[in-house]
Short mmCIF file of C-alpha atoms in Angstrom, two decimals:
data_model
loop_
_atom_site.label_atom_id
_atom_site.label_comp_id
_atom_site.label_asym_id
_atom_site.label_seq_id
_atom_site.Cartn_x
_atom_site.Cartn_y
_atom_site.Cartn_z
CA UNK A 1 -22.21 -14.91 11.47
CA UNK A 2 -20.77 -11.53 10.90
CA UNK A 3 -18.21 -10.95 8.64
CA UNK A 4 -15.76 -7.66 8.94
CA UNK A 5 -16.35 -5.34 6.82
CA UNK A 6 -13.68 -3.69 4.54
CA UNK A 7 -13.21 -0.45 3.57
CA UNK A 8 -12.57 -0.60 -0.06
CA UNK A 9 -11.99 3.41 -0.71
CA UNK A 10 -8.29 2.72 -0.07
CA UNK A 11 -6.81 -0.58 -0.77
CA UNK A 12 -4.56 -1.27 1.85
CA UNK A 13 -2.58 -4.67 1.55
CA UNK A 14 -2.74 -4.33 5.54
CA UNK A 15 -6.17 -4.51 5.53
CA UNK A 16 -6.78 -7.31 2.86
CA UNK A 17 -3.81 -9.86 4.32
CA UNK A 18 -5.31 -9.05 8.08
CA UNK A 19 -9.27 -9.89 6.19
CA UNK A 20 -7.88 -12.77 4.82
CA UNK A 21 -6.22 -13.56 7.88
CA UNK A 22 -9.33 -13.19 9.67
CA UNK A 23 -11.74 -15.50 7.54
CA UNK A 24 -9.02 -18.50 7.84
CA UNK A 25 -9.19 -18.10 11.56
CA UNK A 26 -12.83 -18.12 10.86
CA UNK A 27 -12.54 -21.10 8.90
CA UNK A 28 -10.23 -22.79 11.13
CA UNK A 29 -12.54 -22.53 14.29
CA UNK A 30 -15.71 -23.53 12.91
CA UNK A 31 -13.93 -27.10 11.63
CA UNK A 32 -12.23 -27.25 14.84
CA UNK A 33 -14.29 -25.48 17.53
CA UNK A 34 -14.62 -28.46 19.28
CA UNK A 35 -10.97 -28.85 20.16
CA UNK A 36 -10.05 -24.89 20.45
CA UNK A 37 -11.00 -21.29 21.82
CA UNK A 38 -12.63 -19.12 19.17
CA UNK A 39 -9.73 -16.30 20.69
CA UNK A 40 -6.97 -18.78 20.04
CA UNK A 41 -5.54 -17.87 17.20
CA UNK A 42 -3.79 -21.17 15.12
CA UNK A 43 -3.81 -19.85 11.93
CA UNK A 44 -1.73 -17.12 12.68
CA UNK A 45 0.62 -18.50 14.92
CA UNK A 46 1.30 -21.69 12.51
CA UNK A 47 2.63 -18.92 10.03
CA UNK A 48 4.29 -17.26 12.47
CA UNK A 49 5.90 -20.50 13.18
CA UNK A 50 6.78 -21.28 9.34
CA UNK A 51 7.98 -17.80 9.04
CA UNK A 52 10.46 -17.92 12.30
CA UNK A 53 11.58 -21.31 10.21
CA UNK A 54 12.26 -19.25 7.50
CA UNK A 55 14.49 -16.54 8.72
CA UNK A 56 16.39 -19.00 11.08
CA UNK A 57 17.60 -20.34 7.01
CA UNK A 58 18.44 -17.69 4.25
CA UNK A 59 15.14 -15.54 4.46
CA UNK A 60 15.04 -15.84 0.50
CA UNK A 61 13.92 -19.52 0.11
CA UNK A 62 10.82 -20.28 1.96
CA UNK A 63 10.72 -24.17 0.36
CA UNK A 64 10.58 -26.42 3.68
CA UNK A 65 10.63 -29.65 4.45
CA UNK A 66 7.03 -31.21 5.27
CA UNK A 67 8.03 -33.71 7.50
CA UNK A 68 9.89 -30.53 9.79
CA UNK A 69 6.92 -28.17 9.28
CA UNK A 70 4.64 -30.61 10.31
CA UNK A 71 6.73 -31.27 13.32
CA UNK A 72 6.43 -27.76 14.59
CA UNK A 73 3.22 -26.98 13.38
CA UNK A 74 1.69 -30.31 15.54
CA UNK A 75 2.11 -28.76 19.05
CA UNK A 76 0.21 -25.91 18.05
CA UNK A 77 -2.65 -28.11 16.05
CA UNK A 78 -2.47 -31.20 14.56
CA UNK A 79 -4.76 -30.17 11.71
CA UNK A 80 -3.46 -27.07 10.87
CA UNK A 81 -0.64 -27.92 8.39
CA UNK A 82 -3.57 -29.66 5.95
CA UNK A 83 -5.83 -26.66 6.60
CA UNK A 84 -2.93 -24.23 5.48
CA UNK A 85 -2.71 -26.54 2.31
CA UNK A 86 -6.38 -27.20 1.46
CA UNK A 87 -7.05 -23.36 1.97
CA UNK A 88 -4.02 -23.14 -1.03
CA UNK A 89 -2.49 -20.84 1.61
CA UNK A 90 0.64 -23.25 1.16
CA UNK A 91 1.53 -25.47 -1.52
CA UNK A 92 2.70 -28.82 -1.45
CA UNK A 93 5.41 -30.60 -3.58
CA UNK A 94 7.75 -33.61 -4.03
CA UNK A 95 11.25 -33.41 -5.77
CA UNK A 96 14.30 -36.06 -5.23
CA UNK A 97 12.08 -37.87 -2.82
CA UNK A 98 11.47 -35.00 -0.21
CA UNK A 99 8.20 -33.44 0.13
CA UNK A 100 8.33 -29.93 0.77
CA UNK A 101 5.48 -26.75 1.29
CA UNK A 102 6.06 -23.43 0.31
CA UNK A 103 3.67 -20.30 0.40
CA UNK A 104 1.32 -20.12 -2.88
CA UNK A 105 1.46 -16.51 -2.74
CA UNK A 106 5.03 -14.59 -2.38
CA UNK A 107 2.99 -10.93 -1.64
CA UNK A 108 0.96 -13.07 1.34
CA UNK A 109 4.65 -14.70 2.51
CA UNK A 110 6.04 -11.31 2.34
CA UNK A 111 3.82 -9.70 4.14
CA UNK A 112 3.84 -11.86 7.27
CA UNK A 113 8.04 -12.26 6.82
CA UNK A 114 7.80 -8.12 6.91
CA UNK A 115 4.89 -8.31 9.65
CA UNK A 116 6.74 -10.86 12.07
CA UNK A 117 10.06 -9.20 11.81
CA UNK A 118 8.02 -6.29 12.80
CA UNK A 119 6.93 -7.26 15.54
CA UNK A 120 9.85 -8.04 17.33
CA UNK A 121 11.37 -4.83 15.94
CA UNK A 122 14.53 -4.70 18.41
CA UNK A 123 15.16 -8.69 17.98
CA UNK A 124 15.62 -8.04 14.34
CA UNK A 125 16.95 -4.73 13.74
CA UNK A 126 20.03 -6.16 12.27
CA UNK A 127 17.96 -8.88 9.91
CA UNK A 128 15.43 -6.00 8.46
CA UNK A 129 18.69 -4.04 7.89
CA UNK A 130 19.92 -6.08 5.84
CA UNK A 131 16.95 -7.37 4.08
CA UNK A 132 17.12 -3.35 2.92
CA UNK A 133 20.64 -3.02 2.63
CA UNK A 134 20.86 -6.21 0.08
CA UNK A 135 17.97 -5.06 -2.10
CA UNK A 136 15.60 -8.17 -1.32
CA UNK A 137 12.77 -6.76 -3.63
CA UNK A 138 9.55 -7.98 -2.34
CA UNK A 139 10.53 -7.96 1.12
CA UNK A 140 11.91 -4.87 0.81
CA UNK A 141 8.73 -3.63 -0.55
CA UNK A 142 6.73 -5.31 2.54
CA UNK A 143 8.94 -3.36 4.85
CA UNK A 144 8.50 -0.43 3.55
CA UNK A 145 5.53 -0.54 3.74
CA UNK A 146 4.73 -1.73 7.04
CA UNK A 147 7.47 0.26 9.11
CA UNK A 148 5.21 3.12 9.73
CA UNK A 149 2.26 1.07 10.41
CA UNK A 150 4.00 -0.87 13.17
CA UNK A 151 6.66 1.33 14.45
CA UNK A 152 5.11 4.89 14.20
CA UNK A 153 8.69 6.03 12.00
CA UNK A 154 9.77 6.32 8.26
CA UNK A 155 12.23 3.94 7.70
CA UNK A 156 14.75 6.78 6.80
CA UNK A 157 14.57 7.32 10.58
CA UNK A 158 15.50 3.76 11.49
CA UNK A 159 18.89 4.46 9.65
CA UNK A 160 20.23 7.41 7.50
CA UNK A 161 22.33 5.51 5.32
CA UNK A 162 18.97 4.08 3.46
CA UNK A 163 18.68 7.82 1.86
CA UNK A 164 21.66 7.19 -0.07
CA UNK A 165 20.53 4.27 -2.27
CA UNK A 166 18.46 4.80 -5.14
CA UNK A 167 17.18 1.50 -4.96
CA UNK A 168 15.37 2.10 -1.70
CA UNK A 169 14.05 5.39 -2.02
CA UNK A 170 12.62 4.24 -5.29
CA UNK A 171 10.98 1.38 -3.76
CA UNK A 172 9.83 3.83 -0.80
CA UNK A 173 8.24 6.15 -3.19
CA UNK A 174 5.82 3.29 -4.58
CA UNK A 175 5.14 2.02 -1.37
CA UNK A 176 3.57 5.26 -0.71
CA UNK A 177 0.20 4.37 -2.63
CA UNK A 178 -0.44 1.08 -0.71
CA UNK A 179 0.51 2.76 2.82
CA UNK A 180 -2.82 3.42 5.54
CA UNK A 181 -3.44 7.34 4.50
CA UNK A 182 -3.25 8.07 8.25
CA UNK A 183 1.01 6.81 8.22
CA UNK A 184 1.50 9.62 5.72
CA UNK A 185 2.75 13.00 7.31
CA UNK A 186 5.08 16.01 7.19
CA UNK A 187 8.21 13.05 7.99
CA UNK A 188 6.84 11.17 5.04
#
């Protein structure tokens, strides 16, 4: 069983949500590899899944519903809700008679909200726009961060108007110490 390696000289939230990432996938498979592909990824795409949930809604509240989470996360494995909960990857709650799950860690939720959006860059230009734009703190933060990582550009180049507020370039100037060395250049 080999386990990737991290480099720990820099400490790259990248590299410890994408390790922790990993070892649930890990995880996943060896309770499951009966029933699934060691490349099929479940873990992953159940959050994807959650997240797309998520930023169909407000993109600030990321409390759902079990009973609809469980509904789209049961096509993809019907195990993989529980996993997500016994890992403490999401939390589980009941208020006024509704049971609801919400991620246990908002830097972890952030990260994949920042990551998905990412990833589909031209889908949801107008979405991380205005996650900036509006100030959403964390989010913000995960953007930030991630922009060069996925898209190869500062986000100053994704729209000029973000060198105007304060807010922003403050938050861009601390995401510099958590950014892969390699995204910071002469644009930077």
């Amino acid at each position: 069983d080999s386990k990737e390696k991290m480099d720990i000289s820099i400490i790259n939230p990248t590299k410890v949500f994408q390790s922790y990432l990993n070892d649930l996938e890990r995880k996943f498979y060896q309770l499951y590899s009966i029933e699934i592909d060691e490349e099929d990824k479940i873990v992953k795409e159940a959050l994807y899944t959650l997240i797309s949930l998520g930023t169909n809604e407000d993109l600030v509240s990321f409390y759902f519903n079990y009973q609809d989470v469980k509904k789209n996360l049961i096509p993809i494995h019907k195990k993989v809700l529980e996993f997500l909960i016994s890992e403490g990857v999401l939390n589980k709650f009941k208020i006024d008679e509704i049971t609801r799950v919400y991620f246990t860690y908002q830097k972890f939720e952030n990260f994949f909200i920042a990551d998905y959006l990412l990833t589909t860059y031209e889908d949801n230009k107008d979405k991380i726009l205005s996650l900036l734009k509006e100030n959403y703190g964390a989010i913000s933060e995960a953007l930030l961060m991630q922009i060069p990582e996925k898209l190869n550009k500062e986000c100053f180049e994704l729209n000029k108007w973000l060198l105007r507020d304060k807010y922003i370039c403050e938050l861009y100037i601390k995401s510099l110490v958590w950014r892969k060395p390699e995204t910071i250049n002469d644009k930077t």
